[in-house]
Coordinates of C-alpha atoms in Angstrom, one line a residue:
Chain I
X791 CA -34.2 51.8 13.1
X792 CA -33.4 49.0 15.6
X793 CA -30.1 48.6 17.2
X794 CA -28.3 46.3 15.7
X795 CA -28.3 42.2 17.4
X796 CA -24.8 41.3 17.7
X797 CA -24.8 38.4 20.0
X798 CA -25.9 36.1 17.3
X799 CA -24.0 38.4 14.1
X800 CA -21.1 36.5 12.0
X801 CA -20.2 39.8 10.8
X802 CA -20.4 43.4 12.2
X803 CA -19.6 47.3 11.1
X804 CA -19.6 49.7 13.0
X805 CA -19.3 53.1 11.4
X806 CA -17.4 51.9 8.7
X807 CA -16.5 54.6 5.8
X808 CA -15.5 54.5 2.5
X809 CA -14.2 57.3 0.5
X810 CA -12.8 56.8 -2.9
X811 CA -11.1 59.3 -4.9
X812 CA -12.9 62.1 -2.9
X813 CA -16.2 60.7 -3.0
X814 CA -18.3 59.5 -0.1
X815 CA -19.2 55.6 -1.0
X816 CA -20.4 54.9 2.4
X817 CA -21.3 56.8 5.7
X818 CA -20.6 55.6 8.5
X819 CA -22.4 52.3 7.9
X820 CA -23.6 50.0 11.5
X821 CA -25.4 46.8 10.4
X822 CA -25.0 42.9 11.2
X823 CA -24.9 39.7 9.2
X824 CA -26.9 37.0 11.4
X825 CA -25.0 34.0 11.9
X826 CA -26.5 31.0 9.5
X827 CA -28.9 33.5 8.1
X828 CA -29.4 34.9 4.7
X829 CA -28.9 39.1 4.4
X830 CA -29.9 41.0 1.5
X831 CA -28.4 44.3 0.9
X832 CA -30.7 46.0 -1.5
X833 CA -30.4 49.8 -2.7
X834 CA -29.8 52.2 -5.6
X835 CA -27.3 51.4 -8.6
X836 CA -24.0 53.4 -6.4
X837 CA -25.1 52.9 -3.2
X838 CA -22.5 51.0 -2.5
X839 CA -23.6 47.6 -1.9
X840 CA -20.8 45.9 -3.8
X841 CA -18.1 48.6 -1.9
X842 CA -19.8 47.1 1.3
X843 CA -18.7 43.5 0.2
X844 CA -15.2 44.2 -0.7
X845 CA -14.7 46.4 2.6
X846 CA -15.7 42.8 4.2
X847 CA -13.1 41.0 1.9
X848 CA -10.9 43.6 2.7
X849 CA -10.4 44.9 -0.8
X850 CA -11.7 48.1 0.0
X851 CA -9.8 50.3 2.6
X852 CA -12.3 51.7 5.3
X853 CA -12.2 53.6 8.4
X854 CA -14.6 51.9 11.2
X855 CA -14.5 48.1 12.1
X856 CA -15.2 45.4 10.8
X857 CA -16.0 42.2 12.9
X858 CA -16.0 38.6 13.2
X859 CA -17.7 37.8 16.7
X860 CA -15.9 34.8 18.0
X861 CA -13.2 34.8 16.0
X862 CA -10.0 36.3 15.5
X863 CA -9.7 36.8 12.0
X864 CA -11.9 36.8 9.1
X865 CA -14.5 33.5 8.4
X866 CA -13.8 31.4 5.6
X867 CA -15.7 33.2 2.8
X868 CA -17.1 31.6 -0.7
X869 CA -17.7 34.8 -3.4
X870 CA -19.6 34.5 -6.3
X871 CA -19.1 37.7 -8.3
X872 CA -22.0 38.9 -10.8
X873 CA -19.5 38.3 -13.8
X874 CA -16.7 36.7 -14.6
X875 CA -14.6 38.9 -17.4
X876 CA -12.2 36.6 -18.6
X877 CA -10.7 35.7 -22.6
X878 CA -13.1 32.9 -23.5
X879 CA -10.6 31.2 -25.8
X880 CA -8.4 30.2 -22.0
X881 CA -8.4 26.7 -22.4
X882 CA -9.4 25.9 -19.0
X883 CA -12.2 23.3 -18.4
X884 CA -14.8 23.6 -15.3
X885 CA -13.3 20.5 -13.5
X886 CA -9.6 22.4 -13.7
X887 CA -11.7 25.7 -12.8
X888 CA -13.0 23.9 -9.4
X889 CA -9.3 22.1 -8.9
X890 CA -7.8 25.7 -9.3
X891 CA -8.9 27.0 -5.4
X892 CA -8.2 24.0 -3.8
X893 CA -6.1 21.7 -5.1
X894 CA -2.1 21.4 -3.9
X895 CA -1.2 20.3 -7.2
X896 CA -0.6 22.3 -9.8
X897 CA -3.3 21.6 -13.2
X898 CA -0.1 20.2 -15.3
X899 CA 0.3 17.5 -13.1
X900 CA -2.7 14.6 -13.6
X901 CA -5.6 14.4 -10.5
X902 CA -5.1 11.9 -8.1
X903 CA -8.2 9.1 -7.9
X904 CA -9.4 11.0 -4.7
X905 CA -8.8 14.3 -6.0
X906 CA -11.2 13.6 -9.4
X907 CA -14.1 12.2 -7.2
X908 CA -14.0 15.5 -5.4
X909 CA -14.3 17.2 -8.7
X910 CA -16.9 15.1 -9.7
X911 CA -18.9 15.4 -6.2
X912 CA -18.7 19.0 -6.2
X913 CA -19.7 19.8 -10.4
X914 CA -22.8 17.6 -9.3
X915 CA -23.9 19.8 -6.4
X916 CA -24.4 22.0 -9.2
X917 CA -25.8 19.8 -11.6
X918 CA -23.0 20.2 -14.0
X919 CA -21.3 17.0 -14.0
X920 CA -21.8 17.0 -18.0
X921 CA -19.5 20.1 -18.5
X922 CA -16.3 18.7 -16.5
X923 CA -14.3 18.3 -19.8
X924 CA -16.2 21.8 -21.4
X925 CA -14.3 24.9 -21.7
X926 CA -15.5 27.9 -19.3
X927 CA -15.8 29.7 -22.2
X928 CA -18.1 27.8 -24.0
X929 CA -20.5 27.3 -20.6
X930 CA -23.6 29.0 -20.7
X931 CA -24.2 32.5 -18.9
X932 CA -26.2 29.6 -15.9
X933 CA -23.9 27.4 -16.3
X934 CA -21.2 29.5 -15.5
X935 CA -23.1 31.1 -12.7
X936 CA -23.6 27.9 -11.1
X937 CA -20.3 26.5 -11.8
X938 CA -19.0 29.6 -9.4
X939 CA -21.4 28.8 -7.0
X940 CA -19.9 25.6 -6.8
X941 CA -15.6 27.0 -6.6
X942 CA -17.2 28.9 -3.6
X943 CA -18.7 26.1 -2.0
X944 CA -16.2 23.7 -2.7
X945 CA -14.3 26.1 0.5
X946 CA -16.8 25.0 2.8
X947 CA -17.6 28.7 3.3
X948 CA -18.6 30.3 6.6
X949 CA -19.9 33.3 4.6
X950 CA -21.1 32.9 1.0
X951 CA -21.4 36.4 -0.6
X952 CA -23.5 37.1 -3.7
X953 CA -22.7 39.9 -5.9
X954 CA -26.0 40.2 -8.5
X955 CA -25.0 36.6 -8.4
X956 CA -28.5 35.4 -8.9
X957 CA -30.5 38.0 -10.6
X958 CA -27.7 38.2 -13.5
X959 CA -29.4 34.7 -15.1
X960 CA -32.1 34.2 -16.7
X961 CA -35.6 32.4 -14.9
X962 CA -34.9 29.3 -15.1
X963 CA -31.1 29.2 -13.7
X964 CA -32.3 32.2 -11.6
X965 CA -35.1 29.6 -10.1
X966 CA -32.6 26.8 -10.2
X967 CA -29.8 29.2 -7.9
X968 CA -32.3 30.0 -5.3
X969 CA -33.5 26.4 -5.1
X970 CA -29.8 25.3 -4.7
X971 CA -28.8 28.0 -2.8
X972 CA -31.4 27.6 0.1
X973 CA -30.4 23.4 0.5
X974 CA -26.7 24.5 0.5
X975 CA -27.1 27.0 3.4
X976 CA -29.8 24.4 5.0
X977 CA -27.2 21.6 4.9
X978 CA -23.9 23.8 4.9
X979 CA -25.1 26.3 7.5
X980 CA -23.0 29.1 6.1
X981 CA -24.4 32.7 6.4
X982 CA -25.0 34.2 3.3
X983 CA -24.7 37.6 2.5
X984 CA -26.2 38.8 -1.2
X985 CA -26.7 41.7 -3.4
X986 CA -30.0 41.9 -5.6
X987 CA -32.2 44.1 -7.6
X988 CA -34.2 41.5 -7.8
X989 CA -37.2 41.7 -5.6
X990 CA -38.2 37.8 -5.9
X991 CA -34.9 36.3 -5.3
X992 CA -34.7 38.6 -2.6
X993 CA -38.0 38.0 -0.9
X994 CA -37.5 34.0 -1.8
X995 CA -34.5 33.7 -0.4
X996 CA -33.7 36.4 2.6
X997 CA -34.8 36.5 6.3
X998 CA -32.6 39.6 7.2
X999 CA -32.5 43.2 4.8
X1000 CA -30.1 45.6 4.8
X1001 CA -31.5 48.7 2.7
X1002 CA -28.5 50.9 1.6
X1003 CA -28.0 54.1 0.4
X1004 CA -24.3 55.1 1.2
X1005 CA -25.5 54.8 4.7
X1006 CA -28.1 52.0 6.2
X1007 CA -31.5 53.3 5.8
X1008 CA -33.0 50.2 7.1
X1009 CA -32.3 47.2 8.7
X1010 CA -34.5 44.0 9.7
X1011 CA -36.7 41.2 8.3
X1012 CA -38.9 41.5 5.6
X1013 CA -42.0 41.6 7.7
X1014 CA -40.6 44.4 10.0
X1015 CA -39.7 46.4 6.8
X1016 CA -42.9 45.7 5.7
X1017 CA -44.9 46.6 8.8
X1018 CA -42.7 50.0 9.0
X1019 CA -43.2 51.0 5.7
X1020 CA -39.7 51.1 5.2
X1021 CA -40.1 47.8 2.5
X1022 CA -42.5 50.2 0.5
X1023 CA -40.4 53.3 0.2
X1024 CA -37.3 50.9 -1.3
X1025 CA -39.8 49.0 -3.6
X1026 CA -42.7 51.4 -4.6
X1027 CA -46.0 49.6 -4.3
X1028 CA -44.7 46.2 -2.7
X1029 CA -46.3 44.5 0.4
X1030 CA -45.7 41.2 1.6
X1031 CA -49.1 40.9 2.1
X1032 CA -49.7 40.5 -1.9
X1033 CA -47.1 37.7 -2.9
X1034 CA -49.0 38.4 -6.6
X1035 CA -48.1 41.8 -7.5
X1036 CA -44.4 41.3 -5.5
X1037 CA -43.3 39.0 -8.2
X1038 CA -44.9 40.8 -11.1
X1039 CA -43.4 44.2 -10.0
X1040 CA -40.2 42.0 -10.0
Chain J
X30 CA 33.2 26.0 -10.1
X31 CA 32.5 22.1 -11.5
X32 CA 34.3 21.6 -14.8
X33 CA 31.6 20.9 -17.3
X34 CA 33.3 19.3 -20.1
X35 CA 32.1 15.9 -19.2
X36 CA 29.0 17.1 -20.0
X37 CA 29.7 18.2 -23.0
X38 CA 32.2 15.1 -24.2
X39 CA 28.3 13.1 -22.9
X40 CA 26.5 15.3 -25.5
X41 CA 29.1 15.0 -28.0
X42 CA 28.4 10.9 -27.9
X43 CA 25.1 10.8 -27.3
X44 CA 24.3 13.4 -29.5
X45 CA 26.5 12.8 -32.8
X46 CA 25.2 16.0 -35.0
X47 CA 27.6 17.9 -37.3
X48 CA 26.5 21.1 -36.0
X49 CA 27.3 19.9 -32.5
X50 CA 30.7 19.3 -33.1
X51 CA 31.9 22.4 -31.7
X52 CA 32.0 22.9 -28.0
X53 CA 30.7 26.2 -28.0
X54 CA 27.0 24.9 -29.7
X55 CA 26.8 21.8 -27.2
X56 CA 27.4 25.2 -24.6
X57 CA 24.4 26.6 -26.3
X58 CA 22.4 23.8 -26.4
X59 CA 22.6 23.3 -22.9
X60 CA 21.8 26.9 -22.3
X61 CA 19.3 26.8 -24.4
X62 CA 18.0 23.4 -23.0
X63 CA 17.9 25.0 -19.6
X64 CA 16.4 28.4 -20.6
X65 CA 13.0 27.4 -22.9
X66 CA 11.5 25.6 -20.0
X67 CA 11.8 28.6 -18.2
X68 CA 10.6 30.7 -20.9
X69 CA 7.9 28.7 -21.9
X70 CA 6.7 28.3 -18.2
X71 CA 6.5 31.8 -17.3
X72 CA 5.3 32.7 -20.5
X73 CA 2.7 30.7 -19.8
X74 CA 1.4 33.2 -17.2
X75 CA 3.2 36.5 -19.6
X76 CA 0.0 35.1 -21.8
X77 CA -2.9 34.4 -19.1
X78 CA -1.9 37.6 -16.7
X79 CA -1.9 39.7 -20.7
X80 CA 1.6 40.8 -19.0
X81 CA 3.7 41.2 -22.5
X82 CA 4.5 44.5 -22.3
X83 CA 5.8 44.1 -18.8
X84 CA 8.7 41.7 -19.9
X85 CA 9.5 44.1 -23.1
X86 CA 9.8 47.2 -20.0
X87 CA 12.3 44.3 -18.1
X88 CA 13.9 43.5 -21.0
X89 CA 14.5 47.0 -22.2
X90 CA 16.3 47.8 -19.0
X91 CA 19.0 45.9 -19.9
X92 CA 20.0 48.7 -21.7
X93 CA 19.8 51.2 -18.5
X94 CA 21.2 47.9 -16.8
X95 CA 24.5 47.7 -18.6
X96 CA 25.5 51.4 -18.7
X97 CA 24.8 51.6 -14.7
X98 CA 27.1 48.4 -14.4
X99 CA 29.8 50.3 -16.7
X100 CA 29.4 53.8 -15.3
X101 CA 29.8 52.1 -11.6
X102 CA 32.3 49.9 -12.6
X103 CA 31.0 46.3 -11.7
X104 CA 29.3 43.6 -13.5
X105 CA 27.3 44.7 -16.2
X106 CA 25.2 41.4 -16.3
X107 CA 25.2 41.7 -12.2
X108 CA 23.7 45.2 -12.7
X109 CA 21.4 44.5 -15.4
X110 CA 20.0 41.7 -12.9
X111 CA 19.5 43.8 -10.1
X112 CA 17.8 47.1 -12.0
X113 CA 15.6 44.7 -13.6
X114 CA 14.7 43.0 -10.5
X115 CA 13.7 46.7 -9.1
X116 CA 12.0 47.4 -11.8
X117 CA 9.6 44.3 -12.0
X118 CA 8.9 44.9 -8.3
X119 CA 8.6 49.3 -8.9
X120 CA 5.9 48.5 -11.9
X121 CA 3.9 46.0 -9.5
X122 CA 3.8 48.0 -6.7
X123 CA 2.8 51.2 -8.5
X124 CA 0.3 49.2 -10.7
X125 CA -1.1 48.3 -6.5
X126 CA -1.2 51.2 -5.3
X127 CA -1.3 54.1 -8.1
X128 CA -4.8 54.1 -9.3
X129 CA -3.2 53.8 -12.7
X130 CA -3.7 51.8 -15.6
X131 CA -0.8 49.1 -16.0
X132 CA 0.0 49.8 -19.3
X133 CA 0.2 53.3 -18.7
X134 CA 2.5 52.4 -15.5
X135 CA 4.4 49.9 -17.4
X136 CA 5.0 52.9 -20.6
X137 CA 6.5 55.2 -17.6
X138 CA 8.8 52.7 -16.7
X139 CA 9.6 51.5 -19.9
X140 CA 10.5 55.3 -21.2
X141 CA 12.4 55.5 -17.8
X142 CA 15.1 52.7 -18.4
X143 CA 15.3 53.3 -22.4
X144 CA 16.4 56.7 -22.0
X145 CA 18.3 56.3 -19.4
X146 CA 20.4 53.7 -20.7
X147 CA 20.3 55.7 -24.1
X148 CA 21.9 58.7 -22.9
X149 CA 24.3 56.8 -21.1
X150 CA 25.2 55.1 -24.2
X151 CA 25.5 58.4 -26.0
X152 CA 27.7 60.1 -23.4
X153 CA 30.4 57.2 -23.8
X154 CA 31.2 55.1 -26.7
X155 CA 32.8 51.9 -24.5
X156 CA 29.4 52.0 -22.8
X157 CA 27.3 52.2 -26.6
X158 CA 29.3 49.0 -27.5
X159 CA 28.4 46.9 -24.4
X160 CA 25.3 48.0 -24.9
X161 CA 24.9 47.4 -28.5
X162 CA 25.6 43.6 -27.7
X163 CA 23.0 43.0 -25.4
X164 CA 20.5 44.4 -28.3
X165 CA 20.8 41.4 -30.6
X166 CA 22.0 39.0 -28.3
X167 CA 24.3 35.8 -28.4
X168 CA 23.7 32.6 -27.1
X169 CA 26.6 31.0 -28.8
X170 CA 29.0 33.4 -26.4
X171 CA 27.5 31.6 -23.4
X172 CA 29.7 30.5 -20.5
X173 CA 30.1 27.9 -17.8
X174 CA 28.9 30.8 -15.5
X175 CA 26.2 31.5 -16.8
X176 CA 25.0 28.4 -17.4
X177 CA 25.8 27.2 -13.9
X178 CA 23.1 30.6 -12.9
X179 CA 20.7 28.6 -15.6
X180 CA 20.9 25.5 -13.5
X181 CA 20.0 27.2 -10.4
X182 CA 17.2 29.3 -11.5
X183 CA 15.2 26.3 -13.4
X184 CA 14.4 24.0 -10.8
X185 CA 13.5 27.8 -8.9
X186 CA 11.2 28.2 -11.8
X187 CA 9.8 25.0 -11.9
X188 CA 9.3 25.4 -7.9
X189 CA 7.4 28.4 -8.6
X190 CA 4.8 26.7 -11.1
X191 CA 4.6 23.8 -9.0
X192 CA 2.9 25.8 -6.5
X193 CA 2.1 28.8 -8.1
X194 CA 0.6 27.8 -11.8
X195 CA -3.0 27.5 -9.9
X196 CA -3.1 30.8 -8.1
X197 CA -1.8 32.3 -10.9
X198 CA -4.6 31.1 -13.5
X199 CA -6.9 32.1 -10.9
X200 CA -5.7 35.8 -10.2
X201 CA -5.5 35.8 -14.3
X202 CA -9.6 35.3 -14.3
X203 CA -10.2 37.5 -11.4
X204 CA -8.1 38.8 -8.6
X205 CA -10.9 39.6 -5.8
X206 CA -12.5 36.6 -6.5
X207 CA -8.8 34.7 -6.1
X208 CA -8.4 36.8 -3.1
X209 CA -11.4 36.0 -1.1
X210 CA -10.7 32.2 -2.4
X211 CA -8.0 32.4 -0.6
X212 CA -4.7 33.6 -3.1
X213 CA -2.3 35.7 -1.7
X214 CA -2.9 37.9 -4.3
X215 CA -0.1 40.5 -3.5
X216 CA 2.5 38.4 -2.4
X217 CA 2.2 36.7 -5.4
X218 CA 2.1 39.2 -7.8
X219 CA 5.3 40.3 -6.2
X220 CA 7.1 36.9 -6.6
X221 CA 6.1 36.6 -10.1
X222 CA 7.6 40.0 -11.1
X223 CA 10.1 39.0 -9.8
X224 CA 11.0 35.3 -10.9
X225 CA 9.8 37.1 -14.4
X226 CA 12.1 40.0 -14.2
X227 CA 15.1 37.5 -13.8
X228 CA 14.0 35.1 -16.3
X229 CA 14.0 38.5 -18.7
X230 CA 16.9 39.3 -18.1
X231 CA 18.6 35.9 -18.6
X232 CA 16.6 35.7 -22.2
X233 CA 18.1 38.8 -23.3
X234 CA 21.6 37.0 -23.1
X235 CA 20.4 34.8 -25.5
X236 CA 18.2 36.2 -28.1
X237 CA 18.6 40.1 -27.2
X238 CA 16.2 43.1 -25.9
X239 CA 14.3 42.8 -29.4
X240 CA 13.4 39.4 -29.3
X241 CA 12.7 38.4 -25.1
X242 CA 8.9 39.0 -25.6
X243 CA 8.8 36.8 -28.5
X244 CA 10.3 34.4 -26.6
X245 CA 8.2 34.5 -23.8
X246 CA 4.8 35.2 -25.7
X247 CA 4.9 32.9 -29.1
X248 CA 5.6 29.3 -27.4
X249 CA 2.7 29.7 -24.7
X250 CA 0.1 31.5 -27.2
X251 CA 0.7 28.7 -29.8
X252 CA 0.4 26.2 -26.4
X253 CA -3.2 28.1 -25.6
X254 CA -4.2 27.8 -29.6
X255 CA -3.3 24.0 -29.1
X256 CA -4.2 22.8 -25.9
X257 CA -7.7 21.5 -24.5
X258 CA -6.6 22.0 -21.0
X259 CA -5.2 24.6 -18.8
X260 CA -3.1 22.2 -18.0
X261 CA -2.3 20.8 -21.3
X262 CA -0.9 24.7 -22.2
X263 CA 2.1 24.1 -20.0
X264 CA 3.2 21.0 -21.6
X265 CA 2.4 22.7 -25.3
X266 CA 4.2 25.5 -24.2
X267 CA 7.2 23.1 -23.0
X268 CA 7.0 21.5 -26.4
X269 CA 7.1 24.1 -28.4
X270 CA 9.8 26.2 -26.6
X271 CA 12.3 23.4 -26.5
X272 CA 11.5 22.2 -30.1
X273 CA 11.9 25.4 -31.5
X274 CA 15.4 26.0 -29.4
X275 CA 16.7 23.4 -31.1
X276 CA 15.5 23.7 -34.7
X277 CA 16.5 27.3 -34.3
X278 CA 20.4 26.5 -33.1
X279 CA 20.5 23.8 -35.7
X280 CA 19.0 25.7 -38.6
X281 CA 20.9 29.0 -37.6
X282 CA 24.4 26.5 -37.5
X283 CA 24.1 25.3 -40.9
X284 CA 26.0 27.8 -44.0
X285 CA 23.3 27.7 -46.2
X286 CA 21.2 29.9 -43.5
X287 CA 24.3 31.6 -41.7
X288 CA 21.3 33.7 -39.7
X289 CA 21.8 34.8 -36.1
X290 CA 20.3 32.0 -33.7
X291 CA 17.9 33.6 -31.4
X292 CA 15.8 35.2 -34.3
X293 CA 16.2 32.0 -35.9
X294 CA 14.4 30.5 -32.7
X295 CA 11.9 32.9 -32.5
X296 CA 11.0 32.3 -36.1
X297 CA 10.9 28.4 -35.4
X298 CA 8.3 29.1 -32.5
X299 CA 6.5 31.5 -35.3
X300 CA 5.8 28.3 -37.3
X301 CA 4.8 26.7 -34.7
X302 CA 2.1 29.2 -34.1
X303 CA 1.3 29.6 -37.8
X304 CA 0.6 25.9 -37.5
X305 CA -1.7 26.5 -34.3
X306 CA -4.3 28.7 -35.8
X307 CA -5.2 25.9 -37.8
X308 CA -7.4 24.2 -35.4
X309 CA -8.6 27.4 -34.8
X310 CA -9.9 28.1 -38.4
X311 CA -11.3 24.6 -38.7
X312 CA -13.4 25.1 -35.6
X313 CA -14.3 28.3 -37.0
X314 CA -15.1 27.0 -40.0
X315 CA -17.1 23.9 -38.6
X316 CA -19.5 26.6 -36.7
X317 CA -20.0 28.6 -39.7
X318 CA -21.1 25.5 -41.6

């Protein structure tokens, strides 16, 4: 495994463990997120993929380090979790949803003018200018997925982290996310960190792979992976030199 | 302190009710008229945050509360405040940092303060009376003090929502994803414990240990039946609180009902909720057509 490239990372660990009620959930992980790049970390249901993201948002207490080259504390991050387990009868409407993270006023008071044209601007980045007035509970499984894409973005993130984010809709909205999610980080320039099963959104959308399994097993592009076999032993049978039977495995 | 009977000789002429005639009920109306928006406000997040049993724990140690502030010999309201203060903050931090359920941390504190004030109240019988009157409650006892600590803790409260309604919808929906949004997820759990441990505490003075929850819960869970907006639930929730205050003091005033007043508030917020679910059915009803 290559040493890890720091001079152009937005995020860095070094050695960083996690132990959780007596049990190992990562092992001494070292691996870098490359500035305006887009990392996959792709492993084993309890590999500790999602630990590795809330160590990062600092939910998760670790020994090692964690680091933000150039910075002093942590980047602005957008999260979009896989789920969002919430009563569905909350009366709160997608436009409130996206006025809840950034707003200064509190929902009881109206929107100002300017303040409902941002609304407006940002549900349309997502194509969901129709559901403003719509209950998040009544939104579609997409829709919903989407609509959190857009809270995240609407923070002008410096890293976007994907939890299953994608891969948890169906093909359409799963089509529609990477399409959206590759101009956003185009135009936006935000690294973007995500968590998949999914062998085609990961292949689509990724230039950098982190393959975990409690430790790092592998780190690099695609093609490296590939050409080190280390691609093949994460995803049985998979070359990038047969696009075809990629996205049928997947 | 400010003399207040100008107030009252205004609500006396402004308002011209029978059942208002007395100085004591223009008192409790203006308790009352400064305590529902608190209620309904921070029952507003009670609802979203599902933290119900946390105000019955708060409430219950008024009990614990009373018979510290009699054993030690200084304001039993004062000590009820304070023990009810430290446990709001206790049950937030353990719920942080036990790897607990909350209801199960909530249950140990909750057993904790009704015990304790129970066998104080059993081991002396001055200290079993006091207590016995913070059971059922009396806002028609209510005095210039304590409205004067009503006046200053609702514009507190209404602080609090102003800048704190947001964050707290969103830690309600998911607190990591409200943390790496940005919410101050701890520091405002703590504040809200707090602000909800006082506002408890000041409830119980009015309607009694039984009844707080109800008056916390009912007035925003009717708001969230009625309401199309997240926003629109604080207003319902305002509504209903101070509409059912009233109705309640009035109703409970006149001799043909001769019931105590804070149940008969809680019952007038139960209508409102009966009359909630309606919309409820219908849309039910609509779907299954």
């Amino acid at each position: 495994m290559n040493p890890p490239d720091i001079v152009n990372a937005t995020v860095t660990f070094s050695n960083v463990t996690v132990v959780l009620d007596r049990n190992l959930i990562l092992d001494r992980v070292t691996a870098v997120i490359p500035r305006g790049g887009c990392t996959a970390v792709v492993g084993p249901n309890g590999a500790g993929k999602t630990t590795l993201l809330l160590a990062m948002l600092g939910y998760v207490p670790h020994r090692g380090e964690i680091g933000f080259p150039g910075r002093r504390g942590a980047p602005r991050f957008g999260y979009v979790p896989q789920r969002l387990d919430f009563d569905r009868e909350l009366p709160l409407t997608a436009g409130e949803f996206i006025r809840l993270g950034e707003s200064r006023s509190p929902l009881w008071l109206r929107a100002g003018k300017g303040e409902r044209a941002r609304i407006e601007r940002t549900l349309s980045l997502v194509n969901l200018e129709y559901c403003r007035d719509r209950r998040i509970g009544d939104l579609s499984g997409g829709e919903l997925q989407r609509l959190l894409l857009a809270a995240a973005l609407e923070r002008k993130p410096e890293v976007l982290l994907l939890d299953e984010a994608v891969s948890a809709t169906d093909p359409v909205n799963r089509n529609e996310l990477i399409r959206l999610l590759e101009r956003f980080r185009r135009e936006m320039g935000f690294a973007q960190v995500m968590i998949s099963h999914d062998l085609a959104t990961v292949l689509a959308l990724a230039d950098h792979l982190i393959c975990l399994d409690r430790k790092v097993l592998a780190a690099g592009t695609p093609e490296a992976l590939d050409a080190s076999g280390d691609l093949a032993a994460f995803f049985p049978g998979i070359s990038l030199a047969e696009p075809k039977a990629r996205s049928e495995s997947a | 302190m400010p003399d207040l009977a100008d107030v009252y000789r205004a609500m006396g002429t402004l308002l011209p009710f029978e059942f208002l005639q007395p100085r004591f009920m223009r008192q409790s109306l203006l308790g009352l008229l400064l305590l529902s928006p608190m209620t309904a406000a921070m029952g507003v997040q009670v609802v979203n945050l599902r933290m119900a049993f946390f105000s019955d724990a708060i409430s219950h140690s008024a009990f614990a509360g009373v018979a510290l502030g009699l054993t030690l010999a200084v304001n039993p309201r004062f000590s009820a405040i304070v023990l009810a203060l430290l446990i709001g903050l206790g049950v937030t931090f353990c719920h942080r940092r036990i790897r607990l359920s909350g209801d199960s941390v909530i249950g140990v504190f909750f057993s904790g303060v009704v015990a304790a004030g129970l066998a104080a109240a059993s081991r002396d019988r001055a200290i079993a009376r006091s207590v016995q009157a913070f059971l059922y409650g009396d806002i028609l006892t209510i005095g210039d003090s304590e409205i004067f600590v009503l006046a200053a803790a609702l514009p507190i409260t209404l602080a609090f929502q102003y800048f704190a309604y947001n964050r707290m919808l969103y830690l309600g929906l998911d607190p990591v994803l409200a943390g790496a949004h940005g919410v101050k997820v701890g520091a405002w759990q703590y504040i809200f414990a707090g602000l909800l441990s006082f506002t408890a505490i000041f409830s119980v003075w009015s309607v009694g240990v039984f009844l707080v929850t109800a008056m916390l819960v009912v007035p925003a869970a009717a708001a969230r039946n009625l309401a199309a907006s997240a926003g629109g639930m604080f207003w319902w929730a305002l509504l209903i609180s101070l509409s059912s205050s009233v109705a309640g003091l009035a109703v409970s005033a006149q001799d043909w009902a001769g019931t105590a007043t804070g149940a008969t508030i809680v019952l007038a917020a139960l209508i409102w909720f009966g009359l909630s679910l309606l919309p409820i059915l219908l849309r039910g009803a609509r779907k299954h057509a």
